[in-house]
Amino acid sequence: MSAMLTVKDLAVAFQTRRGQVDAVRGITFEVAKGEILGIVGESGSGKSVTSYALMRILDAGGTIKAGEAIYSGIDLRRSAERDMRDIRGREISMIFQNPRAALNPIRKVGHQIEDVLRHHARATRYDAKAKAIAALEAVKIKDAEARYNAYPFELSGGMCQRIVCAIALACDPRLLIADEPTTGLDITTQKAVMDLVRDLIREREMSSILITHDLGLAAQYCDRILVMKDGVIVEQGDPVQIFSDPQHAYSRKLVDATPREGESVRSLLPPEERGDEPTPTVSDQPLLEVRNLTKTYAGKSGPVHAVKGISFTINQGQCVGLVGESGCGKSTTSEILVRLMDATSGEIIFNGDDIAHVAASGFAKDTRRADIQMVFQDATDSLNPRHTSRQTIAEPLKRLGKMRGAKLTARIEELATLVGLPLSLLDRFPHQLSGGQKARVGIARAVALEPKFLILDEPTAALDVSIQAVVLNLLVDLRAKLGLSYLFVSHDLHVVRLLCDHVIVMKDGEIVEQGAAKDVMANPQSDYTKTLLAAAPKPPQRRQST
């Protein structure tokens, strides 16, 4: 097949206060007509910078230092800006990572599609609305005419991602760049968006570059994969070859860290770091009993039932997975259990006491506050940007543990060691830490007061696969060492399979299935559970580890 895009010796650098940073260092690749090319690698590898350079939308301080990018005979690097404005959207289009950030929050989504159509002379003021509605229908949005008048905040994350796809595809581009298009989406929405993008690419005979850190996703949807590290391409090949026989050590590390069926948490780590996986002690005694828990909100057209009379039990030392799509009630349930929100009705029996009757506003002063803690989904947003790691870990120790002086310092350093955070990082602020280091700080804060119960709300969703592997193994070790019980909220069924003893499946505020994780995963009884399992990316079998 002939190449639609040829990139040769592309180099991109950024000027910073500390000097020049080489983000992309002389990479060369091609995208053939009709091909879906995957670019994978961890944060900082240069994936997104490469796409921004191709689109000529680098941040201030970013410069294409060398190389060329030839699209259908056009030199993108040397094209005038007025020509690039025509190329963007009409010839090359992009789906950005965060759909809500990519949409104007105070402008109707239909008007935003019209803006693109009219800018590229694909519509006039007379037919722009009809063409915008047709673009919404093309990405399989139901009741497109009603959605035309919606604002982004009125739509779900998956719906916003479809809107972004509609904008990107409105002018029938020949090359689509999708930068982490499924980050933050639940597993069925992820599959729906990726199936949609793939089908539209095939139907319109387009080419695409899929940028992702999810190797399983790339393996399922891409014809060929490039692996990037530190601004260079370390390996490329078809998905089966990359998974079954990776040639570069970094590729092997990524493949090993990708969760899949039939493996253990330890197998995600490099062979030299695995060691023995601890066996947690699980008691027959219940630590938490939830009985007929309900949460109802007042809506414009009547009550909204976020949680509908759910019941389940978590035993001491047990890890229970809570899975389901966005809007199923997982987060509402978690916030009620951690006592950040009051239930409408029901009982929460924790360690023999009903804590549901204690108002969330007053639970911070309750003596049982220290026993129930939470690790939040976004480690960055959950940390105070003005507090060092030391101050963050110290906060619960000072507020609830009343620790001061040398005892406080010793406990902070003990916790940092426990979660594998180098003591040299204790005086750094969040922006000076990597994603994995911030996750360790959040976990150290959560276990500071030796809680009995930990709620983990998608704690690895935003992490690279190798960092996710380290954090998951840390959670396994802490559970065994401290005798913790977990409620692990996730939409990644592969991770739930690895980590959890028991699994609860929620849909529309109700529990549709629950049981031993191995039984539910191997032989689901609910059609909804079967749908979730079918939607999970299934990467090829990895190489045999030695």
CSV table of C-alpha atoms in Angstrom, one decimal, residues 71-522:
chain,number,residue,atom,x,y,z
A,71,TYR,CA,1.1,14.3,3.7
A,72,SER,CA,-0.1,13.4,0.2
A,73,GLY,CA,2.9,15.4,-1.2
A,74,ILE,CA,2.4,18.4,1.2
A,75,ASP,CA,5.3,19.2,3.5
A,76,LEU,CA,3.4,19.9,6.8
A,77,ARG,CA,6.4,21.3,8.5
A,78,ARG,CA,7.0,24.1,6.0
A,79,SER,CA,3.4,24.8,5.0
A,80,ALA,CA,2.1,28.4,5.7
A,81,GLU,CA,-0.2,28.7,8.7
A,82,ARG,CA,-3.1,29.7,6.4
A,83,ASP,CA,-2.7,26.5,4.5
A,84,MET,CA,-2.5,24.5,7.7
A,85,ARG,CA,-5.8,26.0,8.8
A,86,ASP,CA,-7.3,24.5,5.7
A,87,ILE,CA,-5.6,21.2,6.2
A,88,ARG,CA,-6.7,20.8,9.8
A,89,GLY,CA,-10.2,19.4,9.9
A,90,ARG,CA,-10.6,19.0,6.2
A,91,GLU,CA,-7.6,16.7,5.5
A,92,ILE,CA,-6.2,15.8,8.9
A,93,SER,CA,-8.4,15.8,11.9
A,94,MET,CA,-7.9,15.0,15.6
A,95,ILE,CA,-9.8,13.5,18.5
A,96,PHE,CA,-8.4,14.9,21.7
A,97,GLN,CA,-7.9,13.0,25.0
A,98,ASN,CA,-10.3,14.9,27.2
A,99,PRO,CA,-13.6,15.5,25.3
A,100,ARG,CA,-15.0,17.9,27.8
A,101,ALA,CA,-11.9,20.1,27.6
A,102,ALA,CA,-12.1,20.0,23.8
A,103,LEU,CA,-15.7,21.3,23.7
A,104,ASN,CA,-16.8,24.8,24.4
A,105,PRO,CA,-18.9,24.5,27.7
A,106,ILE,CA,-21.2,27.5,26.9
A,107,ARG,CA,-22.0,26.7,23.3
A,108,LYS,CA,-24.5,24.1,22.0
A,109,VAL,CA,-22.8,21.1,20.5
A,110,GLY,CA,-24.7,21.4,17.2
A,111,HIS,CA,-23.3,24.9,16.8
A,112,GLN,CA,-19.8,23.7,17.4
A,113,ILE,CA,-20.1,21.2,14.6
A,114,GLU,CA,-21.5,24.0,12.4
A,115,ASP,CA,-18.5,26.1,13.1
A,116,VAL,CA,-16.2,23.4,11.6
A,117,LEU,CA,-18.4,22.8,8.6
A,118,ARG,CA,-18.7,26.5,7.8
A,119,HIS,CA,-15.0,27.3,8.4
A,120,HIS,CA,-14.1,24.7,5.8
A,121,ALA,CA,-16.9,25.7,3.3
A,122,ARG,CA,-18.6,22.4,3.7
A,123,ALA,CA,-21.9,24.1,4.7
A,124,THR,CA,-23.7,27.4,4.4
A,125,ARG,CA,-25.9,29.1,7.0
A,126,TYR,CA,-28.9,27.5,5.2
A,127,ASP,CA,-27.9,23.9,5.4
A,128,ALA,CA,-25.4,23.9,8.3
A,129,LYS,CA,-27.9,22.6,10.8
A,130,ALA,CA,-29.0,19.7,8.7
A,131,LYS,CA,-25.4,18.7,8.0
A,132,ALA,CA,-24.6,19.0,11.7
A,133,ILE,CA,-27.5,16.7,12.6
A,134,ALA,CA,-26.3,14.3,9.9
A,135,ALA,CA,-22.8,14.3,11.5
A,136,LEU,CA,-24.4,13.4,14.8
A,137,GLU,CA,-26.3,10.6,13.2
A,138,ALA,CA,-23.1,9.4,11.6
A,139,VAL,CA,-21.6,8.7,15.0
A,140,LYS,CA,-24.8,6.9,16.0
A,141,ILE,CA,-26.2,9.4,18.4
A,142,LYS,CA,-29.8,8.7,19.1
A,143,ASP,CA,-32.3,11.6,18.7
A,144,ALA,CA,-29.7,13.7,17.0
A,145,GLU,CA,-31.9,16.7,16.6
A,146,ALA,CA,-32.5,17.0,20.3
A,147,ARG,CA,-28.8,16.5,21.0
A,148,TYR,CA,-28.0,19.3,18.6
A,149,ASN,CA,-29.3,21.7,21.2
A,150,ALA,CA,-27.5,20.2,24.2
A,151,TYR,CA,-24.6,21.7,26.0
A,152,PRO,CA,-21.6,19.5,26.9
A,153,PHE,CA,-22.4,19.5,30.6
A,154,GLU,CA,-25.7,17.9,29.9
A,155,LEU,CA,-24.1,14.9,28.2
A,156,SER,CA,-22.3,11.9,29.6
A,157,GLY,CA,-18.5,11.4,29.0
A,158,GLY,CA,-19.2,8.8,26.3
A,159,MET,CA,-21.7,11.1,24.5
A,160,CYS,CA,-19.2,14.0,24.6
A,161,GLN,CA,-16.6,11.7,23.1
A,162,ARG,CA,-19.1,10.9,20.2
A,163,ILE,CA,-19.6,14.7,19.8
A,164,VAL,CA,-15.8,15.2,19.5
A,165,CYS,CA,-15.8,12.3,16.9
A,166,ALA,CA,-18.6,14.0,15.0
A,167,ILE,CA,-16.6,17.3,14.9
A,168,ALA,CA,-13.4,15.5,13.8
A,169,LEU,CA,-15.2,13.6,11.1
A,170,ALA,CA,-17.6,16.3,9.9
A,171,CYS,CA,-15.4,17.4,6.9
A,172,ASP,CA,-14.6,13.9,5.8
A,173,PRO,CA,-10.8,14.0,6.6
A,174,ARG,CA,-8.5,11.5,5.1
A,175,LEU,CA,-6.3,11.1,8.2
A,176,LEU,CA,-7.7,10.9,11.7
A,177,ILE,CA,-5.4,11.2,14.7
A,178,ALA,CA,-7.0,9.9,17.9
A,179,ASP,CA,-5.1,10.8,21.1
A,180,GLU,CA,-6.1,8.6,24.0
A,181,PRO,CA,-9.8,8.7,22.8
A,182,THR,CA,-11.1,6.3,25.5
A,183,THR,CA,-9.3,7.6,28.6
A,184,GLY,CA,-11.8,7.8,31.5
A,185,LEU,CA,-14.6,5.9,29.6
A,186,ASP,CA,-16.2,2.8,31.0
A,187,ILE,CA,-15.5,-0.4,29.2
A,188,THR,CA,-18.7,-0.7,27.1
A,189,THR,CA,-18.5,3.0,26.1
A,190,GLN,CA,-14.9,2.5,25.2
A,191,LYS,CA,-15.8,-0.4,23.0
A,192,ALA,CA,-18.6,1.5,21.4
A,193,VAL,CA,-16.4,4.5,20.6
A,194,MET,CA,-13.5,2.4,19.3
A,195,ASP,CA,-15.9,0.3,17.2
A,196,LEU,CA,-17.4,3.4,15.8
A,197,VAL,CA,-14.1,5.0,14.9
A,198,ARG,CA,-12.8,1.8,13.3
A,199,ASP,CA,-16.0,1.3,11.3
A,200,LEU,CA,-16.0,4.9,10.0
A,201,ILE,CA,-12.4,4.7,9.0
A,202,ARG,CA,-13.2,1.5,7.0
A,203,GLU,CA,-16.3,2.9,5.5
A,204,ARG,CA,-14.7,6.2,4.4
A,205,GLU,CA,-11.4,4.6,3.4
A,206,MET,CA,-9.5,6.8,5.8
A,207,SER,CA,-6.2,6.3,7.6
A,208,SER,CA,-5.7,6.7,11.4
A,209,ILE,CA,-3.1,7.1,14.1
A,210,LEU,CA,-4.3,5.8,17.5
A,211,ILE,CA,-2.3,7.1,20.4
A,212,THR,CA,-2.7,5.1,23.6
A,213,HIS,CA,-0.9,3.7,26.6
A,214,ASP,CA,-3.3,0.7,26.6
A,215,LEU,CA,-1.5,-2.1,24.7
A,216,GLY,CA,-4.6,-4.3,24.8
A,217,LEU,CA,-6.7,-1.6,23.0
A,218,ALA,CA,-4.0,-1.1,20.4
A,219,ALA,CA,-3.7,-4.8,19.8
A,220,GLN,CA,-7.4,-5.1,19.2
A,221,TYR,CA,-7.9,-2.2,16.8
A,222,CYS,CA,-4.5,-1.5,15.1
A,223,ASP,CA,-2.9,-3.0,12.0
A,224,ARG,CA,0.6,-2.0,13.1
A,225,ILE,CA,2.1,-0.7,16.4
A,226,LEU,CA,5.0,1.6,17.1
A,227,VAL,CA,6.5,1.5,20.6
A,228,MET,CA,7.9,4.8,21.8
A,229,LYS,CA,10.2,5.6,24.8
A,230,ASP,CA,12.0,8.8,25.6
A,231,GLY,CA,11.1,10.4,22.3
A,232,VAL,CA,12.4,7.5,20.1
A,233,ILE,CA,10.7,4.5,18.4
A,234,VAL,CA,12.2,1.4,20.0
A,235,GLU,CA,10.2,-1.2,18.2
A,236,GLN,CA,7.5,-1.6,15.6
A,237,GLY,CA,5.5,-4.5,14.2
A,238,ASP,CA,2.1,-6.1,13.9
A,239,PRO,CA,0.2,-6.6,17.2
A,240,VAL,CA,0.7,-10.4,17.4
A,241,GLN,CA,4.4,-10.0,16.9
A,242,ILE,CA,4.7,-7.2,19.5
A,243,PHE,CA,2.8,-9.4,22.1
A,244,SER,CA,4.2,-12.8,21.3
A,245,ASP,CA,7.8,-11.9,20.6
A,246,PRO,CA,8.8,-8.3,21.6
A,247,GLN,CA,12.4,-7.6,20.7
A,248,HIS,CA,13.1,-4.6,22.9
A,249,ALA,CA,13.4,-4.7,26.7
A,250,TYR,CA,11.0,-1.8,27.1
A,251,SER,CA,8.4,-3.5,24.8
A,252,ARG,CA,8.7,-6.6,26.9
A,253,LYS,CA,8.1,-4.6,30.1
A,254,LEU,CA,4.9,-3.1,28.7
A,255,VAL,CA,3.6,-6.4,27.4
A,256,ASP,CA,4.3,-8.1,30.8
A,257,ALA,CA,2.5,-5.2,32.6
A,258,THR,CA,-0.7,-5.6,30.5
A,259,PRO,CA,-3.3,-7.5,32.6
A,260,ARG,CA,-5.0,-10.4,30.9
A,261,GLU,CA,-6.9,-13.6,31.8
A,262,GLY,CA,-5.1,-16.4,33.6
A,263,GLU,CA,-2.3,-14.4,35.2
A,264,SER,CA,-1.4,-13.2,38.7
A,265,VAL,CA,-0.7,-9.6,40.0
A,266,ARG,CA,3.0,-10.6,40.4
A,267,SER,CA,3.2,-11.6,36.7
A,268,LEU,CA,2.7,-7.9,35.8
A,269,LEU,CA,6.1,-7.0,37.2
A,270,PRO,CA,9.5,-7.6,35.5
A,271,PRO,CA,10.7,-11.2,36.4
A,272,GLU,CA,13.5,-9.9,38.6
A,273,GLU,CA,11.0,-7.8,40.7
A,274,ARG,CA,8.3,-10.4,41.3
A,275,GLY,CA,9.1,-12.4,44.4
A,276,ASP,CA,6.4,-14.3,46.2
A,277,GLU,CA,2.9,-13.1,46.2
A,278,PRO,CA,1.5,-12.9,49.8
A,279,THR,CA,-1.6,-14.7,50.8
A,280,PRO,CA,-4.1,-12.4,52.6
A,281,THR,CA,-6.0,-13.7,55.6
A,282,VAL,CA,-9.8,-13.5,54.9
A,283,SER,CA,-12.1,-14.0,57.9
A,284,ASP,CA,-15.6,-15.4,57.9
A,285,GLN,CA,-16.6,-12.4,60.0
A,286,PRO,CA,-18.3,-9.5,58.2
A,287,LEU,CA,-16.6,-6.1,58.5
A,288,LEU,CA,-19.2,-4.2,56.5
A,289,GLU,CA,-22.8,-5.1,55.9
A,290,VAL,CA,-24.9,-3.0,53.5
A,291,ARG,CA,-28.6,-3.5,53.8
A,292,ASN,CA,-31.2,-2.1,51.4
A,293,LEU,CA,-29.1,1.0,50.7
A,294,THR,CA,-31.0,3.7,48.7
A,295,LYS,CA,-30.1,7.1,47.4
A,296,THR,CA,-32.7,9.3,45.7
A,297,TYR,CA,-32.2,12.8,44.3
A,298,ALA,CA,-34.9,15.4,43.4
A,299,GLY,CA,-34.9,15.8,39.6
A,300,LYS,CA,-36.7,18.2,37.3
A,301,SER,CA,-39.1,15.6,36.1
A,302,GLY,CA,-39.4,13.6,39.4
A,303,PRO,CA,-37.1,11.6,41.7
A,304,VAL,CA,-33.8,10.2,40.4
A,305,HIS,CA,-32.9,6.8,42.0
A,306,ALA,CA,-29.1,6.7,42.0
A,307,VAL,CA,-28.9,3.6,44.2
A,308,LYS,CA,-31.9,1.3,44.6
A,309,GLY,CA,-31.9,-0.9,47.7
A,310,ILE,CA,-28.6,-2.7,47.3
A,311,SER,CA,-27.3,-5.2,49.8
A,312,PHE,CA,-23.9,-6.9,50.1
A,313,THR,CA,-21.3,-7.9,52.7
A,314,ILE,CA,-17.5,-7.4,52.9
A,315,ASN,CA,-15.6,-9.7,55.3
A,316,GLN,CA,-12.5,-8.8,57.2
A,317,GLY,CA,-9.5,-9.1,55.0
A,318,GLN,CA,-11.6,-9.5,51.8
A,319,CYS,CA,-11.2,-7.5,48.5
A,320,VAL,CA,-14.5,-6.9,46.8
A,321,GLY,CA,-14.7,-5.5,43.3
A,322,LEU,CA,-17.5,-3.1,42.3
A,323,VAL,CA,-17.9,-2.9,38.5
A,324,GLY,CA,-20.4,-1.3,36.1
A,325,GLU,CA,-20.8,1.4,33.5
A,326,SER,CA,-20.7,5.1,34.3
A,327,GLY,CA,-23.9,6.2,36.0
A,328,CYS,CA,-24.6,2.8,37.5
A,329,GLY,CA,-24.2,4.0,41.0
A,330,LYS,CA,-20.6,2.9,41.9
A,331,SER,CA,-19.3,6.3,42.9
A,332,THR,CA,-22.5,7.2,44.8
A,333,THR,CA,-22.3,4.0,46.8
A,334,SER,CA,-18.6,4.6,47.5
A,335,GLU,CA,-19.2,8.1,48.7
A,336,ILE,CA,-22.0,7.0,51.0
A,337,LEU,CA,-19.9,4.2,52.5
A,338,VAL,CA,-17.0,6.5,53.2
A,339,ARG,CA,-19.5,8.9,54.7
A,340,LEU,CA,-19.0,11.8,52.4
A,341,MET,CA,-22.7,11.6,51.4
A,342,ASP,CA,-25.9,10.6,53.3
A,343,ALA,CA,-28.1,7.7,52.2
A,344,THR,CA,-31.8,8.2,51.7
A,345,SER,CA,-32.5,5.0,53.5
A,346,GLY,CA,-30.8,1.7,54.5
A,347,GLU,CA,-28.2,0.4,56.9
A,348,ILE,CA,-24.4,0.5,56.9
A,349,ILE,CA,-23.3,-1.9,59.6
A,350,PHE,CA,-19.5,-1.3,60.1
A,351,ASN,CA,-17.8,-3.5,62.7
A,352,GLY,CA,-21.1,-4.1,64.3
A,353,ASP,CA,-22.4,-0.5,64.4
A,354,ASP,CA,-24.9,1.2,62.1
A,355,ILE,CA,-23.1,4.3,60.8
A,356,ALA,CA,-25.7,5.3,58.3
A,357,HIS,CA,-27.6,7.3,60.9
A,358,VAL,CA,-24.5,9.5,61.5
A,359,ALA,CA,-24.7,12.5,59.3
A,360,ALA,CA,-21.9,12.8,56.7
A,361,SER,CA,-21.3,16.4,57.9
A,362,GLY,CA,-20.5,15.1,61.4
A,363,PHE,CA,-18.7,11.9,60.6
A,364,ALA,CA,-15.3,13.7,60.3
A,365,LYS,CA,-15.4,14.0,64.1
A,366,ASP,CA,-16.6,10.4,64.7
A,367,THR,CA,-14.1,8.1,66.3
A,368,ARG,CA,-14.7,5.6,63.4
A,369,ARG,CA,-13.6,8.1,60.8
A,370,ALA,CA,-10.0,6.7,61.0
A,371,ASP,CA,-11.2,3.2,60.2
A,372,ILE,CA,-12.7,4.0,56.8
A,373,GLN,CA,-10.5,5.7,54.3
A,374,MET,CA,-10.5,6.3,50.5
A,375,VAL,CA,-7.9,6.3,47.7
A,376,PHE,CA,-9.3,8.6,45.0
A,377,GLN,CA,-9.3,8.1,41.2
A,378,ASP,CA,-7.2,11.0,40.2
A,379,ALA,CA,-4.1,11.2,42.3
A,380,THR,CA,-3.2,14.7,41.1
A,381,ASP,CA,-6.6,16.2,41.8
A,382,SER,CA,-6.8,14.5,45.3
A,383,LEU,CA,-3.6,16.2,46.4
A,384,ASN,CA,-3.3,19.8,47.6
A,385,PRO,CA,-0.9,21.4,45.1
A,386,ARG,CA,0.4,23.7,47.8
A,387,HIS,CA,1.3,20.8,50.2
A,388,THR,CA,4.4,18.7,50.0
A,389,SER,CA,4.2,14.9,50.2
A,390,ARG,CA,5.2,15.2,53.9
A,391,GLN,CA,2.4,17.7,54.7
A,392,THR,CA,-0.2,15.6,52.8
A,393,ILE,CA,0.7,12.4,54.7
A,394,ALA,CA,0.9,14.3,58.0
A,395,GLU,CA,-2.6,15.8,57.7
A,396,PRO,CA,-4.7,12.8,59.0
A,397,LEU,CA,-2.0,12.0,61.6
A,398,LYS,CA,-2.3,15.6,63.0
A,399,ARG,CA,-6.0,16.0,62.6
A,400,LEU,CA,-7.2,12.6,63.8
A,401,GLY,CA,-4.2,11.0,65.3
A,402,LYS,CA,-3.1,14.2,67.2
A,403,MET,CA,0.5,13.4,66.4
A,404,ARG,CA,3.2,16.1,66.7
A,405,GLY,CA,7.0,16.5,66.7
A,406,ALA,CA,9.4,13.6,66.4
A,407,LYS,CA,6.6,11.0,66.6
A,408,LEU,CA,4.9,12.5,63.6
A,409,THR,CA,8.1,12.7,61.6
A,410,ALA,CA,8.9,9.1,62.4
A,411,ARG,CA,5.4,7.9,61.4
A,412,ILE,CA,5.6,9.9,58.1
A,413,GLU,CA,8.9,8.3,57.1
A,414,GLU,CA,7.6,4.9,58.2
A,415,LEU,CA,4.6,5.3,55.9
A,416,ALA,CA,6.7,6.5,53.0
A,417,THR,CA,8.9,3.4,53.3
A,418,LEU,CA,5.8,1.2,53.6
A,419,VAL,CA,4.5,2.4,50.2
A,420,GLY,CA,7.9,2.5,48.5
A,421,LEU,CA,8.1,6.3,48.3
A,422,PRO,CA,11.8,7.5,48.6
A,423,LEU,CA,12.3,9.8,51.6
A,424,SER,CA,14.0,12.3,49.4
A,425,LEU,CA,10.6,12.9,47.7
A,426,LEU,CA,8.8,13.9,50.9
A,427,ASP,CA,9.5,17.5,50.6
A,428,ARG,CA,8.4,17.7,46.9
A,429,PHE,CA,5.1,19.2,45.7
A,430,PRO,CA,2.7,17.2,43.6
A,431,HIS,CA,3.8,18.8,40.3
A,432,GLN,CA,7.3,17.6,41.0
A,433,LEU,CA,6.2,13.9,41.3
A,434,SER,CA,5.4,11.3,38.7
A,435,GLY,CA,1.9,9.7,38.5
A,436,GLY,CA,3.1,6.6,40.3
A,437,GLN,CA,4.7,8.7,43.1
A,438,LYS,CA,1.5,10.7,43.5
A,439,ALA,CA,-0.5,7.5,43.8
A,440,ARG,CA,1.9,6.3,46.5
A,441,VAL,CA,1.4,9.6,48.4
A,442,GLY,CA,-2.4,9.1,48.2
A,443,ILE,CA,-2.1,5.5,49.5
A,444,ALA,CA,0.2,6.5,52.3
A,445,ARG,CA,-2.3,9.2,53.4
A,446,ALA,CA,-5.1,6.7,53.3
A,447,VAL,CA,-3.4,4.0,55.4
A,448,ALA,CA,-1.7,6.5,57.8
A,449,LEU,CA,-4.2,5.8,60.7
A,450,GLU,CA,-4.2,2.0,60.1
A,451,PRO,CA,-7.8,1.8,58.8
A,452,LYS,CA,-9.7,-1.4,58.7
A,453,PHE,CA,-11.5,-0.6,55.4
A,454,LEU,CA,-10.2,1.1,52.3
A,455,ILE,CA,-12.3,2.2,49.3
A,456,LEU,CA,-10.3,2.3,46.1
A,457,ASP,CA,-12.0,4.4,43.5
A,458,GLU,CA,-10.3,3.6,40.1
A,459,PRO,CA,-6.9,4.1,41.7
A,460,THR,CA,-5.0,3.1,38.6
A,461,ALA,CA,-7.3,4.4,35.8
A,462,ALA,CA,-5.0,7.3,34.8
A,463,LEU,CA,-1.7,5.4,35.3
A,464,ASP,CA,0.6,3.9,32.7
A,465,VAL,CA,0.6,0.1,32.6
A,466,SER,CA,4.0,-0.4,34.2
A,467,ILE,CA,3.1,2.1,37.0
A,468,GLN,CA,-0.3,0.4,37.4
A,469,ALA,CA,1.5,-2.9,37.9
A,470,VAL,CA,3.6,-1.5,40.7
A,471,VAL,CA,0.6,0.1,42.4
A,472,LEU,CA,-1.5,-3.0,42.2
A,473,ASN,CA,1.3,-5.1,43.7
A,474,LEU,CA,1.7,-2.5,46.5
A,475,LEU,CA,-2.1,-2.8,47.3
A,476,VAL,CA,-1.8,-6.6,47.4
A,477,ASP,CA,1.2,-6.3,49.8
A,478,LEU,CA,-0.5,-3.8,52.0
A,479,ARG,CA,-3.6,-5.8,52.2
A,480,ALA,CA,-1.7,-8.8,53.5
A,481,LYS,CA,0.6,-6.9,55.8
A,482,LEU,CA,-2.0,-4.6,57.4
A,483,GLY,CA,-5.0,-6.9,57.2
A,484,LEU,CA,-7.0,-4.4,55.2
A,485,SER,CA,-10.4,-5.0,53.6
A,486,TYR,CA,-10.9,-3.3,50.1
A,487,LEU,CA,-13.8,-2.2,48.0
A,488,PHE,CA,-12.2,-1.9,44.6
A,489,VAL,CA,-14.2,0.3,42.3
A,490,SER,CA,-13.2,-0.2,38.6
A,491,HIS,CA,-14.3,-0.6,35.0
A,492,ASP,CA,-11.2,-2.7,34.2
A,493,LEU,CA,-12.4,-6.2,34.5
A,494,HIS,CA,-8.9,-7.7,33.9
A,495,VAL,CA,-7.6,-5.8,37.0
A,496,VAL,CA,-10.7,-6.9,39.0
A,497,ARG,CA,-10.1,-10.5,38.0
A,498,LEU,CA,-6.5,-10.2,39.3
A,499,LEU,CA,-7.1,-8.4,42.5
A,500,CYS,CA,-10.5,-9.3,43.9
A,501,ASP,CA,-12.0,-12.3,45.8
A,502,HIS,CA,-15.6,-11.3,45.2
A,503,VAL,CA,-17.2,-9.1,42.6
A,504,ILE,CA,-20.4,-7.0,42.5
A,505,VAL,CA,-21.9,-5.9,39.2
A,506,MET,CA,-24.1,-2.8,39.2
A,507,LYS,CA,-26.5,-1.4,36.5
A,508,ASP,CA,-28.8,1.5,36.8
A,509,GLY,CA,-28.4,1.7,40.6
A,510,GLU,CA,-29.1,-2.0,41.2
A,511,ILE,CA,-26.9,-5.1,41.8
A,512,VAL,CA,-27.5,-7.5,38.9
A,513,GLU,CA,-25.0,-10.1,39.9
A,514,GLN,CA,-22.5,-10.9,42.6
A,515,GLY,CA,-20.4,-13.8,43.7
A,516,ALA,CA,-16.8,-15.2,43.8
A,517,ALA,CA,-14.8,-13.3,41.3
A,518,LYS,CA,-13.5,-16.4,39.5
A,519,ASP,CA,-17.1,-17.8,39.2
A,520,VAL,CA,-18.6,-14.5,37.9
A,521,MET,CA,-15.8,-14.0,35.4
A,522,ALA,CA,-15.8,-17.5,34.2
